[in-house]
N, CA and C atoms as an extended XYZ file, in Angstrom:
570
Properties=species:S:1:pos:R:3:atomname:S:1:resname:S:1:resid:I:1 pbc="F F F"
N         6.520       54.830      283.394 N   UNK     1
C         6.563       53.607      283.448 CA  UNK     1
C         4.626       53.188      282.950 C   UNK     1
N         4.800       52.273      282.650 N   UNK     2
C         3.224       51.809      282.101 CA  UNK     2
C         3.147       50.782      282.731 C   UNK     2
N         1.998       50.398      283.971 N   UNK     3
C         1.749       49.002      284.231 CA  UNK     3
C         0.071       48.776      284.023 C   UNK     3
N         0.203       47.492      283.995 N   UNK     4
C        -0.828       47.079      282.988 CA  UNK     4
C        -1.447       45.641      284.019 C   UNK     4
N        -2.727       45.889      284.638 N   UNK     5
C        -3.369       44.867      285.722 CA  UNK     5
C        -3.809       43.479      284.841 C   UNK     5
N        -4.340       43.797      283.546 N   UNK     6
C        -5.172       42.975      282.919 CA  UNK     6
C        -4.908       42.900      281.297 C   UNK     6
N        -4.409       41.681      281.026 N   UNK     7
C        -4.657       41.453      279.349 CA  UNK     7
C        -5.399       40.844      278.780 C   UNK     7
N        -6.690       41.336      278.393 N   UNK     8
C        -7.872       40.370      278.421 CA  UNK     8
C        -7.303       39.529      276.964 C   UNK     8
N        -8.694       39.216      276.457 N   UNK     9
C        -8.307       38.147      274.959 CA  UNK     9
C        -8.009       38.759      274.026 C   UNK     9
N        -8.790       40.452      274.326 N   UNK    10
C        -9.707       40.918      272.925 CA  UNK    10
C        -8.074       42.051      272.838 C   UNK    10
N        -7.234       41.806      273.796 N   UNK    11
C        -5.892       42.788      273.543 CA  UNK    11
C        -6.162       44.079      273.885 C   UNK    11
N        -7.093       44.599      274.833 N   UNK    12
C        -7.266       45.812      275.532 CA  UNK    12
C        -6.712       45.488      276.808 C   UNK    12
N        -6.538       46.737      276.959 N   UNK    13
C        -5.577       46.964      278.449 CA  UNK    13
C        -6.063       47.894      279.159 C   UNK    13
N        -6.186       47.280      280.296 N   UNK    14
C        -6.641       48.623      281.716 CA  UNK    14
C        -5.350       49.079      282.046 C   UNK    14
N        -5.439       50.578      281.593 N   UNK    15
C        -4.761       51.454      282.210 CA  UNK    15
C        -5.022       52.765      282.970 C   UNK    15
N        -4.864       52.822      284.132 N   UNK    16
C        -5.065       53.766      284.888 CA  UNK    16
C        -6.959       53.736      285.124 C   UNK    16
N        -7.655       52.432      284.867 N   UNK    17
C        -9.066       52.673      285.018 CA  UNK    17
C        -9.749       52.745      283.623 C   UNK    17
N        -8.636       53.054      282.717 N   UNK    18
C        -8.948       53.031      281.384 CA  UNK    18
C        -8.998       52.392      280.311 C   UNK    18
N        -9.846       52.006      278.992 N   UNK    19
C        -9.153       50.537      277.957 CA  UNK    19
C        -8.336       51.151      277.295 C   UNK    19
N        -7.375       50.406      276.669 N   UNK    20
C        -6.688       51.195      275.672 CA  UNK    20
C        -6.405       49.919      274.775 C   UNK    20
N        -6.112       49.919      273.925 N   UNK    21
C        -5.950       48.919      272.792 CA  UNK    21
C        -4.165       48.896      272.954 C   UNK    21
N        -3.912       47.756      272.951 N   UNK    22
C        -2.422       47.524      272.244 CA  UNK    22
C        -1.942       48.387      271.280 C   UNK    22
N        -2.224       48.475      270.317 N   UNK    23
C        -2.245       49.422      268.934 CA  UNK    23
C        -1.829       50.605      269.473 C   UNK    23
N        -3.108       51.415      270.705 N   UNK    24
C        -2.230       52.530      270.865 CA  UNK    24
C        -1.188       52.610      272.002 C   UNK    24
N        -0.347       51.605      272.439 N   UNK    25
C         0.413       51.664      273.238 CA  UNK    25
C         1.804       51.594      272.294 C   UNK    25
N         1.744       51.099      270.829 N   UNK    26
C         2.673       50.785      270.431 CA  UNK    26
C         4.163       51.953      270.238 C   UNK    26
N         3.791       52.814      270.115 N   UNK    27
C         4.522       54.075      269.837 CA  UNK    27
C         5.351       54.485      271.176 C   UNK    27
N         4.444       53.998      272.277 N   UNK    28
C         5.161       54.155      273.790 CA  UNK    28
C         6.425       53.368      273.591 C   UNK    28
N         6.094       51.990      273.264 N   UNK    29
C         6.916       50.703      273.708 CA  UNK    29
C         8.100       51.182      273.112 C   UNK    29
N         7.814       51.295      271.315 N   UNK    30
C         8.966       51.663      270.302 CA  UNK    30
C         9.670       52.713      271.023 C   UNK    30
N         9.377       53.717      271.510 N   UNK    31
C         9.628       54.930      272.144 CA  UNK    31
C        10.836       54.256      273.718 C   UNK    31
N        10.445       53.035      273.994 N   UNK    32
C        11.417       52.856      275.245 CA  UNK    32
C        10.875       53.190      276.465 C   UNK    32
N         9.572       53.216      276.616 N   UNK    33
C         8.308       53.312      277.572 CA  UNK    33
C         8.675       51.730      278.643 C   UNK    33
N         8.861       51.554      279.547 N   UNK    34
C         8.863       50.230      280.407 CA  UNK    34
C         7.318       49.829      280.487 C   UNK    34
N         6.514       48.887      279.982 N   UNK    35
C         5.232       48.365      280.448 CA  UNK    35
C         5.599       47.174      280.438 C   UNK    35
N         4.210       47.098      281.976 N   UNK    36
C         4.661       45.734      282.742 CA  UNK    36
C         3.162       45.509      281.897 C   UNK    36
N         3.134       43.706      281.406 N   UNK    37
C         2.008       43.302      281.560 CA  UNK    37
C         1.990       41.922      282.159 C   UNK    37
N         0.932       41.671      282.852 N   UNK    38
C         0.751       40.584      283.591 CA  UNK    38
C        -0.690       39.795      282.498 C   UNK    38
N        -0.160       38.576      282.038 N   UNK    39
C        -0.919       38.271      280.895 CA  UNK    39
C        -1.933       36.687      281.196 C   UNK    39
N        -3.111       37.124      280.204 N   UNK    40
C        -3.945       36.234      281.287 CA  UNK    40
C        -4.338       34.839      279.543 C   UNK    40
N        -3.676       33.722      280.136 N   UNK    41
C        -3.886       32.678      278.811 CA  UNK    41
C        -5.173       32.757      278.224 C   UNK    41
N        -5.005       32.674      276.548 N   UNK    42
C        -6.172       32.024      275.793 CA  UNK    42
C        -7.217       30.853      276.198 C   UNK    42
N        -8.450       31.375      276.380 N   UNK    43
C        -8.930       29.816      276.540 CA  UNK    43
C        -9.086       28.625      275.433 C   UNK    43
N        -8.874       27.869      275.609 N   UNK    44
C        -8.919       26.679      275.027 CA  UNK    44
C        -9.930       26.602      274.149 C   UNK    44
N       -10.988       27.431      275.031 N   UNK    45
C       -12.030       27.185      273.955 CA  UNK    45
C       -12.023       27.714      272.495 C   UNK    45
N       -11.253       28.826      272.540 N   UNK    46
C       -10.542       29.769      271.291 CA  UNK    46
C        -9.816       28.965      270.555 C   UNK    46
N        -9.564       27.537      270.825 N   UNK    47
C        -8.258       27.268      270.231 CA  UNK    47
C        -8.332       25.500      269.444 C   UNK    47
N        -7.946       25.167      268.426 N   UNK    48
C        -8.388       23.923      267.783 CA  UNK    48
C        -6.829       23.120      268.090 C   UNK    48
N        -7.087       22.006      268.580 N   UNK    49
C        -6.251       21.248      268.625 CA  UNK    49
C        -6.020       19.657      268.815 C   UNK    49
N        -5.336       19.211      268.253 N   UNK    50
C        -5.111       17.584      268.019 CA  UNK    50
C        -4.249       16.263      269.112 C   UNK    50
N        -4.335       15.374      268.841 N   UNK    51
C        -2.753       14.584      269.982 CA  UNK    51
C        -1.627       14.816      269.105 C   UNK    51
N        -0.387       14.898      269.516 N   UNK    52
C         0.729       15.222      269.320 CA  UNK    52
C         1.771       14.514      270.123 C   UNK    52
N         2.482       13.639      269.559 N   UNK    53
C         3.180       12.936      270.770 CA  UNK    53
C         2.355       12.388      272.005 C   UNK    53
N         3.049       12.970      273.481 N   UNK    54
C         2.263       12.733      274.402 CA  UNK    54
C         1.857       13.731      275.115 C   UNK    54
N         1.462       15.098      273.983 N   UNK    55
C         0.570       15.739      274.354 CA  UNK    55
C        -0.213       16.321      273.445 C   UNK    55
N        -0.221       17.816      272.830 N   UNK    56
C        -0.914       18.514      271.837 CA  UNK    56
C        -0.576       19.578      270.771 C   UNK    56
N        -0.797       19.430      269.598 N   UNK    57
C        -0.343       20.428      268.304 CA  UNK    57
C        -1.551       22.060      268.097 C   UNK    57
N        -1.113       22.565      268.897 N   UNK    58
C        -2.165       24.163      268.296 CA  UNK    58
C        -2.490       23.468      266.502 C   UNK    58
N        -3.643       23.223      266.311 N   UNK    59
C        -4.391       23.617      264.728 CA  UNK    59
C        -4.931       24.878      264.083 C   UNK    59
N        -5.269       25.460      265.238 N   UNK    60
C        -5.945       26.501      265.027 CA  UNK    60
C        -6.661       27.501      266.000 C   UNK    60
N        -6.569       28.854      265.563 N   UNK    61
C        -7.465       29.752      266.801 CA  UNK    61
C        -8.519       30.698      265.936 C   UNK    61
N        -9.638       30.484      266.932 N   UNK    62
C       -10.965       30.682      266.293 CA  UNK    62
C       -11.505       31.885      267.205 C   UNK    62
N       -10.260       32.677      268.138 N   UNK    63
C       -11.057       33.522      268.829 CA  UNK    63
C       -10.894       35.009      268.184 C   UNK    63
N       -10.609       34.919      266.857 N   UNK    64
C       -10.517       36.738      266.288 CA  UNK    64
C       -10.117       37.625      266.399 C   UNK    64
N        -9.226       37.537      267.466 N   UNK    65
C        -8.610       38.814      268.191 CA  UNK    65
C        -7.326       38.732      267.862 C   UNK    65
N        -6.667       39.961      268.163 N   UNK    66
C        -5.020       39.786      267.868 CA  UNK    66
C        -4.106       39.504      268.113 C   UNK    66
N        -4.325       38.972      269.620 N   UNK    67
C        -3.125       38.759      270.214 CA  UNK    67
C        -3.446       37.111      271.226 C   UNK    67
N        -2.299       36.121      271.303 N   UNK    68
C        -2.860       35.373      272.103 CA  UNK    68
C        -1.504       34.830      272.948 C   UNK    68
N        -2.196       34.066      274.002 N   UNK    69
C        -1.300       33.659      274.710 CA  UNK    69
C        -1.555       32.162      275.150 C   UNK    69
N        -0.403       31.576      273.731 N   UNK    70
C        -1.114       30.347      274.054 CA  UNK    70
C        -0.406       29.287      275.986 C   UNK    70
N        -1.468       28.253      275.439 N   UNK    71
C        -1.176       27.815      277.296 CA  UNK    71
C        -0.499       26.365      277.345 C   UNK    71
N         0.083       26.550      277.809 N   UNK    72
C         1.220       25.639      278.348 CA  UNK    72
C         0.562       23.692      278.389 C   UNK    72
N        -0.505       24.152      278.846 N   UNK    73
C        -0.999       22.411      278.890 CA  UNK    73
C        -2.744       22.666      278.229 C   UNK    73
N        -3.103       21.531      278.006 N   UNK    74
C        -4.570       21.840      278.047 CA  UNK    74
C        -5.082       20.202      278.587 C   UNK    74
N        -5.992       20.070      279.515 N   UNK    75
C        -5.908       18.434      279.786 CA  UNK    75
C        -5.332       18.131      280.744 C   UNK    75
N        -4.047       19.026      281.124 N   UNK    76
C        -3.483       18.281      282.174 CA  UNK    76
C        -2.246       17.308      281.355 C   UNK    76
N        -2.028       17.654      279.701 N   UNK    77
C        -1.215       17.414      279.010 CA  UNK    77
C        -0.396       18.547      278.208 C   UNK    77
N         1.214       18.791      277.810 N   UNK    78
C         1.705       19.403      277.716 CA  UNK    78
C         1.028       20.481      275.645 C   UNK    78
N         1.104       21.012      275.870 N   UNK    79
C         1.201       21.869      274.183 CA  UNK    79
C         2.540       21.725      273.985 C   UNK    79
N         2.576       21.147      272.615 N   UNK    80
C         4.129       20.596      272.025 CA  UNK    80
C         4.455       21.103      270.695 C   UNK    80
N         3.704       21.784      270.017 N   UNK    81
C         4.079       22.163      269.210 CA  UNK    81
C         2.581       23.779      268.095 C   UNK    81
N         2.993       23.532      267.504 N   UNK    82
C         2.102       24.509      266.701 CA  UNK    82
C         2.046       24.832      265.163 C   UNK    82
N         0.922       23.782      264.553 N   UNK    83
C         1.232       23.690      263.291 CA  UNK    83
C         1.110       24.618      262.290 C   UNK    83
N         1.470       24.155      260.830 N   UNK    84
C         1.142       24.791      259.898 CA  UNK    84
C         0.015       25.670      259.525 C   UNK    84
N         0.201       26.991      259.374 N   UNK    85
C        -1.635       28.240      259.094 CA  UNK    85
C        -2.265       27.568      260.198 C   UNK    85
N        -1.441       27.727      261.728 N   UNK    86
C        -2.493       27.492      262.886 CA  UNK    86
C        -2.830       28.731      263.446 C   UNK    86
N        -1.975       30.289      263.450 N   UNK    87
C        -2.014       31.259      263.958 CA  UNK    87
C        -2.353       32.024      262.533 C   UNK    87
N        -3.165       33.281      262.384 N   UNK    88
C        -3.251       33.997      261.517 CA  UNK    88
C        -3.722       35.517      261.983 C   UNK    88
N        -3.534       36.504      261.600 N   UNK    89
C        -3.604       38.304      261.962 CA  UNK    89
C        -3.313       38.726      263.125 C   UNK    89
N        -2.514       37.467      263.434 N   UNK    90
C        -1.953       38.202      265.024 CA  UNK    90
C        -1.033       39.314      265.250 C   UNK    90
N        -0.828       40.265      265.829 N   UNK    91
C         0.140       41.542      266.456 CA  UNK    91
C         1.072       41.098      267.421 C   UNK    91
N         0.529       39.882      268.354 N   UNK    92
C         1.255       39.429      269.331 CA  UNK    92
C         1.078       37.929      269.883 C   UNK    92
N         2.417       37.172      270.039 N   UNK    93
C         2.236       36.075      270.296 CA  UNK    93
C         2.827       35.908      271.167 C   UNK    93
N         2.342       35.018      272.502 N   UNK    94
C         3.574       34.244      273.478 CA  UNK    94
C         3.369       32.658      273.454 C   UNK    94
N         4.490       32.253      273.310 N   UNK    95
C         4.387       30.552      273.333 CA  UNK    95
C         4.888       30.322      274.792 C   UNK    95
N         4.269       29.215      275.122 N   UNK    96
C         4.812       28.506      276.482 CA  UNK    96
C         6.154       27.741      275.964 C   UNK    96
N         6.847       27.784      277.138 N   UNK    97
C         8.083       26.926      276.751 CA  UNK    97
C         7.808       25.516      276.823 C   UNK    97
N         6.517       24.871      276.988 N   UNK    98
C         6.240       23.566      276.777 CA  UNK    98
C         6.633       23.212      275.356 C   UNK    98
N         6.530       24.011      274.006 N   UNK    99
C         6.077       24.086      272.878 CA  UNK    99
C         8.082       23.994      272.163 C   UNK    99
N         8.033       22.657      272.033 N   UNK   100
C         9.168       21.854      271.333 CA  UNK   100
C         9.248       22.296      269.358 C   UNK   100
N         7.979       22.418      269.111 N   UNK   101
C         8.383       22.655      267.845 CA  UNK   101
C         7.240       23.492      267.009 C   UNK   101
N         7.416       24.154      266.385 N   UNK   102
C         7.034       25.673      265.329 CA  UNK   102
C         6.893       24.832      263.947 C   UNK   102
N         6.100       24.453      263.409 N   UNK   103
C         6.199       23.707      262.087 CA  UNK   103
C         6.244       24.917      260.966 C   UNK   103
N         6.589       24.398      260.028 N   UNK   104
C         6.981       25.770      258.486 CA  UNK   104
C         5.409       26.612      258.537 C   UNK   104
N         5.424       27.578      258.464 N   UNK   105
C         4.149       28.707      258.177 CA  UNK   105
C         3.330       28.477      259.444 C   UNK   105
N         3.908       28.545      260.435 N   UNK   106
C         2.849       28.360      261.632 CA  UNK   106
C         2.480       29.954      262.162 C   UNK   106
N         3.206       30.954      261.727 N   UNK   107
C         2.867       32.060      262.346 CA  UNK   107
C         3.156       32.879      260.567 C   UNK   107
N         3.292       32.263      259.653 N   UNK   108
C         3.475       33.613      258.210 CA  UNK   108
C         2.436       34.539      257.653 C   UNK   108
N         1.282       33.135      258.706 N   UNK   109
C        -0.209       34.394      257.950 CA  UNK   109
C        -0.534       35.169      258.863 C   UNK   109
N         0.681       36.357      259.484 N   UNK   110
C         0.763       36.918      260.632 CA  UNK   110
C         1.997       38.406      260.163 C   UNK   110
N         1.649       39.046      258.831 N   UNK   111
C         2.221       39.815      258.747 CA  UNK   111
C         2.228       40.872      259.325 C   UNK   111
N         2.203       41.694      260.408 N   UNK   112
C         1.776       42.453      261.253 CA  UNK   112
C         2.270       41.917      262.423 C   UNK   112
N         2.842       40.584      262.882 N   UNK   113
C         2.720       40.057      263.913 CA  UNK   113
C         4.530       40.859      264.491 C   UNK   113
N         4.372       41.494      265.624 N   UNK   114
C         5.277       42.671      265.894 CA  UNK   114
C         5.695       42.088      267.312 C   UNK   114
N         5.189       41.231      267.897 N   UNK   115
C         5.628       41.118      269.440 CA  UNK   115
C         5.345       39.360      269.509 C   UNK   115
N         6.887       38.385      269.773 N   UNK   116
C         6.829       37.081      269.932 CA  UNK   116
C         7.693       36.952      271.091 C   UNK   116
N         6.802       36.090      272.144 N   UNK   117
C         7.807       35.929      273.205 CA  UNK   117
C         7.542       34.311      273.890 C   UNK   117
N         8.628       34.040      274.582 N   UNK   118
C         8.492       32.697      274.911 CA  UNK   118
C         9.249       31.897      274.321 C   UNK   118
N         8.810       30.668      274.116 N   UNK   119
C         8.966       29.539      273.409 CA  UNK   119
C        10.551       28.948      273.517 C   UNK   119
N        10.916       29.292      275.065 N   UNK   120
C        12.219       28.552      275.108 CA  UNK   120
C        12.627       27.499      274.852 C   UNK   120
N        11.690       26.709      274.853 N   UNK   121
C        11.551       25.414      274.844 CA  UNK   121
C        11.958       24.724      273.476 C   UNK   121
N        11.632       25.133      272.266 N   UNK   122
C        11.941       25.224      271.059 CA  UNK   122
C        13.013       24.725      270.674 C   UNK   122
N        12.945       23.637      269.999 N   UNK   123
C        14.312       22.522      269.584 CA  UNK   123
C        13.947       22.699      267.871 C   UNK   123
N        12.623       22.476      267.313 N   UNK   124
C        12.548       22.142      265.921 CA  UNK   124
C        11.651       23.299      265.249 C   UNK   124
N        12.656       23.949      264.667 N   UNK   125
C        11.655       25.451      263.706 CA  UNK   125
C        12.714       25.543      262.829 C   UNK   125
N        12.589       26.276      261.426 N   UNK   126
C        12.960       26.511      260.487 CA  UNK   126
C        12.532       28.181      260.351 C   UNK   126
N        13.218       29.055      259.686 N   UNK   127
C        12.877       30.421      259.211 CA  UNK   127
C        11.461       30.718      258.475 C   UNK   127
N        10.947       29.182      257.802 N   UNK   128
C         9.641       29.299      257.427 CA  UNK   128
C         8.851       29.545      258.569 C   UNK   128
N         8.537       29.113      260.019 N   UNK   129
C         8.072       29.389      260.654 CA  UNK   129
C         7.127       30.643      261.130 C   UNK   129
N         8.141       31.143      260.929 N   UNK   130
C         7.970       32.903      261.100 CA  UNK   130
C         7.842       33.934      260.158 C   UNK   130
N         8.516       33.365      258.676 N   UNK   131
C         9.147       34.127      257.626 CA  UNK   131
C         7.795       35.425      257.141 C   UNK   131
N         7.887       36.171      256.637 N   UNK   132
C         7.064       37.258      256.877 CA  UNK   132
C         6.158       38.142      257.870 C   UNK   132
N         6.716       37.463      258.959 N   UNK   133
C         6.242       38.440      259.937 CA  UNK   133
C         6.986       39.892      260.004 C   UNK   133
N         6.783       41.306      260.729 N   UNK   134
C         7.302       42.145      261.017 CA  UNK   134
C         8.277       41.764      261.831 C   UNK   134
N         8.023       40.748      262.794 N   UNK   135
C         8.740       40.145      263.974 CA  UNK   135
C        10.488       40.209      263.167 C   UNK   135
N        10.181       38.923      262.285 N   UNK   136
C        11.353       38.406      261.553 CA  UNK   136
C        11.654       39.438      260.816 C   UNK   136
N        11.225       40.314      259.812 N   UNK   137
C        11.710       41.537      259.367 CA  UNK   137
C        12.747       42.483      260.033 C   UNK   137
N        12.430       42.697      261.357 N   UNK   138
C        13.040       43.898      261.691 CA  UNK   138
C        14.169       43.451      262.719 C   UNK   138
N        14.400       42.397      262.359 N   UNK   139
C        15.610       41.587      263.310 CA  UNK   139
C        17.009       40.978      262.452 C   UNK   139
N        18.227       41.332      262.601 N   UNK   140
C        19.618       40.500      261.875 CA  UNK   140
C        19.550       38.699      261.957 C   UNK   140
N        19.570       39.164      263.595 N   UNK   141
C        19.511       37.603      264.154 CA  UNK   141
C        17.855       37.172      264.673 C   UNK   141
N        17.134       36.290      263.642 N   UNK   142
C        16.212       35.705      264.483 CA  UNK   142
C        16.243       34.062      265.049 C   UNK   142
N        15.333       34.206      266.253 N   UNK   143
C        15.527       32.972      266.992 CA  UNK   143
C        14.527       32.942      267.852 C   UNK   143
N        14.460       31.427      268.318 N   UNK   144
C        13.652       31.262      269.434 CA  UNK   144
C        13.800       29.983      270.073 C   UNK   144
N        13.977       30.097      271.109 N   UNK   145
C        14.654       29.237      272.268 CA  UNK   145
C        15.834       29.063      271.735 C   UNK   145
N        17.020       27.597      271.785 N   UNK   146
C        17.761       27.855      270.916 CA  UNK   146
C        18.224       27.213      270.089 C   UNK   146
N        17.307       28.112      269.090 N   UNK   147
C        17.142       27.312      267.474 CA  UNK   147
C        17.497       28.801      266.910 C   UNK   147
N        18.614       28.968      266.082 N   UNK   148
C        18.693       29.958      265.116 CA  UNK   148
C        18.202       29.916      263.951 C   UNK   148
N        16.658       30.735      263.642 N   UNK   149
C        16.056       30.795      262.374 CA  UNK   149
C        16.251       31.154      261.084 C   UNK   149
N        16.933       32.588      261.462 N   UNK   150
C        17.797       33.482      260.236 CA  UNK   150
C        18.857       34.041      260.819 C   UNK   150
N        19.746       34.052      260.568 N   UNK   151
C        20.796       35.472      260.202 CA  UNK   151
C        20.835       36.041      258.566 C   UNK   151
N        20.814       37.386      259.459 N   UNK   152
C        20.707       38.115      258.067 CA  UNK   152
C        21.981       39.591      258.021 C   UNK   152
N        22.898       39.394      257.319 N   UNK   153
C        23.866       40.050      257.435 CA  UNK   153
C        24.966       40.172      255.975 C   UNK   153
N        25.648       41.601      256.297 N   UNK   154
C        26.671       41.771      254.913 CA  UNK   154
C        28.028       41.310      255.138 C   UNK   154
N        28.237       40.691      256.053 N   UNK   155
C        29.711       40.614      256.758 CA  UNK   155
C        30.567       39.665      256.266 C   UNK   155
N        31.459       39.176      256.181 N   UNK   156
C        32.188       38.242      255.491 CA  UNK   156
C        32.459       36.864      256.529 C   UNK   156
N        32.057       36.763      258.077 N   UNK   157
C        32.547       36.481      258.613 CA  UNK   157
C        30.991       36.370      259.976 C   UNK   157
N        30.954       35.191      260.720 N   UNK   158
C        29.808       35.120      261.249 CA  UNK   158
C        30.623       34.228      262.985 C   UNK   158
N        29.915       34.840      263.639 N   UNK   159
C        30.787       33.730      264.739 CA  UNK   159
C        29.531       33.760      265.726 C   UNK   159
N        29.344       32.655      265.961 N   UNK   160
C        28.048       32.157      266.737 CA  UNK   160
C        28.049       32.114      268.250 C   UNK   160
N        29.569       31.815      268.320 N   UNK   161
C        30.270       31.599      269.895 CA  UNK   161
C        29.129       30.843      271.085 C   UNK   161
N        28.602       29.708      270.273 N   UNK   162
C        28.180       28.554      270.771 CA  UNK   162
C        26.833       29.365      271.554 C   UNK   162
N        26.282       30.427      270.959 N   UNK   163
C        24.882       30.452      271.274 CA  UNK   163
C        23.898       30.012      270.771 C   UNK   163
N        23.924       29.198      270.075 N   UNK   164
C        23.032       28.508      268.994 CA  UNK   164
C        22.972       27.020      268.803 C   UNK   164
N        22.857       26.149      269.960 N   UNK   165
C        22.996       24.683      269.308 CA  UNK   165
C        22.090       24.327      268.511 C   UNK   165
N        21.139       25.080      268.072 N   UNK   166
C        20.291       24.449      266.662 CA  UNK   166
C        20.684       25.237      265.830 C   UNK   166
N        20.750       25.004      264.228 N   UNK   167
C        20.305       25.959      263.272 CA  UNK   167
C        19.263       25.297      262.314 C   UNK   167
N        18.357       26.407      262.696 N   UNK   168
C        17.430       25.586      261.741 CA  UNK   168
C        17.451       25.668      260.366 C   UNK   168
N        16.909       25.185      259.801 N   UNK   169
C        16.950       24.947      257.986 CA  UNK   169
C        16.899       26.114      257.489 C   UNK   169
N        17.747       26.045      256.409 N   UNK   170
C        17.920       27.608      255.489 CA  UNK   170
C        18.623       29.114      256.541 C   UNK   170
N        18.742       28.863      257.580 N   UNK   171
C        19.296       30.008      258.808 CA  UNK   171
C        19.846       30.738      258.006 C   UNK   171
N        20.689       30.390      257.293 N   UNK   172
C        22.135       31.170      256.341 CA  UNK   172
C        21.569       31.345      255.009 C   UNK   172
N        20.347       31.192      254.076 N   UNK   173
C        19.434       31.593      253.344 CA  UNK   173
C        20.020       32.952      252.575 C   UNK   173
N        20.491       32.921      251.099 N   UNK   174
C        20.938       34.246      251.039 CA  UNK   174
C        22.210       35.328      251.404 C   UNK   174
N        22.896       34.831      252.376 N   UNK   175
C        24.423       35.033      252.466 CA  UNK   175
C        25.408       35.192      251.250 C   UNK   175
N        25.493       35.716      251.090 N   UNK   176
C        26.142       35.962      249.940 CA  UNK   176
C        27.600       36.499      250.216 C   UNK   176
N        28.020       37.335      251.124 N   UNK   177
C        28.998       37.408      251.366 CA  UNK   177
C        29.937       37.213      252.494 C   UNK   177
N        28.986       35.818      253.063 N   UNK   178
C        29.641       35.329      254.294 CA  UNK   178
C        30.395       34.057      253.706 C   UNK   178
N        32.159       34.076      254.053 N   UNK   179
C        33.047       32.938      253.767 CA  UNK   179
C        33.292       32.374      254.716 C   UNK   179
N        32.849       32.441      256.275 N   UNK   180
C        33.734       31.798      257.349 CA  UNK   180
C        32.155       31.896      258.419 C   UNK   180
N        31.592       30.956      259.076 N   UNK   181
C        31.025       30.886      260.244 CA  UNK   181
C        31.250       29.855      260.487 C   UNK   181
N        31.757       30.364      262.449 N   UNK   182
C        32.381       29.737      263.638 CA  UNK   182
C        31.041       28.885      263.780 C   UNK   182
N        31.085       27.935      264.268 N   UNK   183
C        29.531       26.650      264.571 CA  UNK   183
C        30.258       26.180      265.767 C   UNK   183
N        31.032       27.006      266.652 N   UNK   184
C        31.673       26.268      268.017 CA  UNK   184
C        30.033       25.674      268.876 C   UNK   184
N        29.679       24.810      269.143 N   UNK   185
C        28.580       24.660      270.153 CA  UNK   185
C        27.825       23.983      269.156 C   UNK   185
N        27.435       24.308      268.077 N   UNK   186
C        26.179       23.327      267.179 CA  UNK   186
C        26.021       22.327      267.871 C   UNK   186
N        24.964       21.938      267.623 N   UNK   187
C        24.956       20.179      268.010 CA  UNK   187
C        24.127       19.335      266.808 C   UNK   187
N        23.314       20.453      266.176 N   UNK   188
C        22.308       19.858      265.163 CA  UNK   188
C        21.925       21.293      264.193 C   UNK   188
N        21.987       20.797      263.010 N   UNK   189
C        21.519       21.668      261.876 CA  UNK   189
C        20.161       20.851      260.637 C   UNK   189
N        19.694       21.817      260.796 N   UNK   190
C        18.561       21.638      259.769 CA  UNK   190
C        17.531       20.681      260.688 C   UNK   190
């Protein structure tokens, strides 16, 4: 077990009084070593944003690091969305549960993105928000919050069993072998 007491914005980690890059931990994490990270939010001074409904939409990241932990609020108003092309070059992204919308292309400029966390509040997103990321390529079922973004299978039948009430745009694209999908519990498509 590796316990990490700090998670600075430069994605360096303090482990037993030694600074270690996140990249150095990738083999250990992939090998199943338990890692505890106590996150520190990315400063709002490193984010660009604009008004969006009753809160804000993140429109860019200027910090130049390979990881971000987006804040749930800025100036007391919730962060509700991530805009197209807002984030690029990341390998780690933690989305607050206040985010309800991921615009198409929000993370597609992050081909090396391996860790995407949070986002339990997302109700509006499509596969195009994360398409091309290593995170999305490594999974058969790609979902954030209650939204199914993409489903990859060679089976002839899919049983969603009420797990995903929201199906994102083109979630079932390129499923040539599927003949039946149990959509029980689905309330919104596209």
